[in-house]
Coordinates of C-alpha atoms in Angstrom, one line a residue:
X1 CA -22.9 16.4 -19.6
X2 CA -21.8 19.9 -18.6
X3 CA -23.5 19.6 -15.2
X4 CA -21.5 16.3 -14.6
X5 CA -18.2 18.1 -15.4
X6 CA -19.1 21.1 -13.3
X7 CA -20.0 18.7 -10.4
X8 CA -16.6 17.0 -10.4
X9 CA -14.4 20.0 -11.2
X10 CA -16.2 22.8 -9.3
X11 CA -13.4 24.6 -7.4
X12 CA -15.3 25.3 -4.2
X13 CA -18.1 22.8 -3.5
X14 CA -18.4 23.6 0.2
X15 CA -21.0 21.8 2.4
X16 CA -18.5 20.0 4.7
X17 CA -18.3 20.6 8.5
X18 CA -16.2 18.9 11.1
X19 CA -19.4 18.0 12.9
X20 CA -20.5 15.8 10.0
X21 CA -20.0 12.1 10.6
X22 CA -18.6 11.5 7.1
X23 CA -15.9 14.1 7.6
X24 CA -14.9 12.5 10.9
X25 CA -14.8 9.1 9.3
X26 CA -12.6 10.2 6.5
X27 CA -10.3 12.0 8.9
X28 CA -10.2 8.9 11.1
X29 CA -9.2 6.8 8.1
X30 CA -6.4 9.3 7.2
X31 CA -5.2 9.2 10.8
X32 CA -5.3 5.4 10.6
X33 CA -3.1 5.6 7.5
X34 CA -0.5 7.8 9.3
X35 CA -0.5 5.7 12.5
X36 CA -0.5 2.5 10.4
X37 CA 2.7 3.7 8.7
X38 CA 4.6 3.6 12.0
X39 CA 3.1 0.2 12.9
X40 CA 4.1 -1.2 9.5
X41 CA 7.6 0.2 9.9
X42 CA 7.9 -1.5 13.3
X43 CA 6.5 -4.8 12.1
X44 CA 8.8 -4.6 9.1
X45 CA 11.9 -4.2 11.3
X46 CA 10.8 -7.3 13.3
X47 CA 10.5 -9.5 10.2
X48 CA 13.2 -12.1 9.6
X49 CA 12.4 -12.9 6.0
X50 CA 14.7 -10.8 3.8
X51 CA 12.5 -10.9 0.8
X52 CA 9.5 -9.6 2.8
X53 CA 11.7 -6.7 4.0
X54 CA 12.7 -5.9 0.4
X55 CA 9.1 -6.0 -0.9
X56 CA 7.6 -4.0 1.9
X57 CA 10.2 -1.2 1.9
X58 CA 7.8 1.4 0.4
X59 CA 4.7 0.5 2.5
X60 CA 5.3 2.8 5.5
X61 CA 6.1 5.9 3.5
X62 CA 3.2 5.2 1.1
X63 CA 0.7 4.8 3.9
X64 CA 2.1 8.0 5.6
X65 CA 1.8 10.1 2.4
X66 CA -1.7 8.8 1.5
X67 CA -2.8 9.7 5.0
X68 CA -1.3 13.2 4.9
X69 CA -2.7 13.9 1.4
X70 CA -6.1 12.7 2.4
X71 CA -6.1 14.8 5.5
X72 CA -5.1 17.9 3.5
X73 CA -7.9 17.2 1.1
X74 CA -10.4 17.0 4.0
X75 CA -9.2 20.1 5.7
X76 CA -9.1 22.1 2.4
X77 CA -12.6 21.0 1.6
X78 CA -13.9 22.0 5.0
X79 CA -12.0 25.3 4.9
X80 CA -13.3 25.9 1.4
X81 CA -9.9 26.4 -0.2
X82 CA -10.5 26.7 -3.9
X83 CA -9.0 24.2 -6.3
X84 CA -7.8 22.0 -3.4
X85 CA -11.4 21.0 -2.5
X86 CA -12.5 19.7 -5.9
X87 CA -14.2 16.3 -5.9
X88 CA -12.1 15.0 -8.7
X89 CA -9.0 15.1 -6.4
X90 CA -10.7 12.5 -4.3
X91 CA -11.2 10.4 -7.3
X92 CA -7.5 10.8 -8.3
X93 CA -6.5 10.0 -4.7
X94 CA -8.6 6.8 -4.7
X95 CA -7.4 5.7 -8.1
X96 CA -3.7 6.2 -7.1
X97 CA -4.3 4.3 -3.9
X98 CA -5.9 1.4 -5.8
X99 CA -3.2 1.4 -8.4
X100 CA -0.5 1.3 -5.7
X101 CA -2.2 -1.5 -3.9
X102 CA -2.7 -3.5 -7.2
X103 CA 1.0 -3.1 -8.1
X104 CA 2.1 -4.1 -4.7
X105 CA -0.1 -7.2 -4.6
X106 CA 1.2 -8.3 -8.0
X107 CA 4.8 -7.7 -7.1
X108 CA 4.4 -9.5 -3.8
X109 CA 2.7 -12.5 -5.4
X110 CA 5.3 -12.7 -8.1
X111 CA 8.5 -12.1 -6.2
X112 CA 7.9 -13.4 -2.6
X113 CA 9.4 -16.7 -1.7
X114 CA 10.8 -18.4 1.4
X115 CA 13.9 -20.5 1.5
X116 CA 13.1 -23.9 2.8
X117 CA 15.5 -26.0 4.7
X118 CA 16.5 -29.1 2.8
X119 CA 17.7 -32.2 4.5
X120 CA 20.2 -34.4 2.9
X121 CA 19.3 -38.1 3.2
X122 CA 22.4 -40.3 3.7
X123 CA 21.7 -43.5 2.0
X124 CA 23.9 -46.5 3.0
X125 CA 23.5 -48.1 -0.5
X126 CA 25.1 -45.2 -2.2
X127 CA 28.7 -46.4 -1.5
X128 CA 27.9 -49.6 -3.5
X129 CA 26.5 -47.8 -6.5
X130 CA 28.7 -47.2 -9.6
X131 CA 30.4 -43.9 -9.7
X132 CA 31.6 -41.7 -12.6
X133 CA 35.1 -42.3 -13.8
X134 CA 37.5 -39.5 -13.2

């Protein structure tokens, strides 16, 4: 049990280099989050549905900050900065990302709607039907 705790909370695990494919992949994903935040903001500005705009208001900033924090965690791990390179911080980052996505999906499914155009049908028989007295 102690070795498991030491594994996750060791302040300076080391062993990462920029030449490693995993490090490049994780940095690419973090860069994708940052670039994706600008793309999401652009697409959000082009959306005509007002409810979609309201529900997607936090998406660009969340994507940007998840990307920046992930990149900081990668760089601190590679540079062997103590207490910023702990493995448990990656678990916390992933759990927070999952929780944010879960809450956004629930909110979007619960609150998103579109206003449908309704057509009024004019019925010729309506003028012959009884009306309420005034």
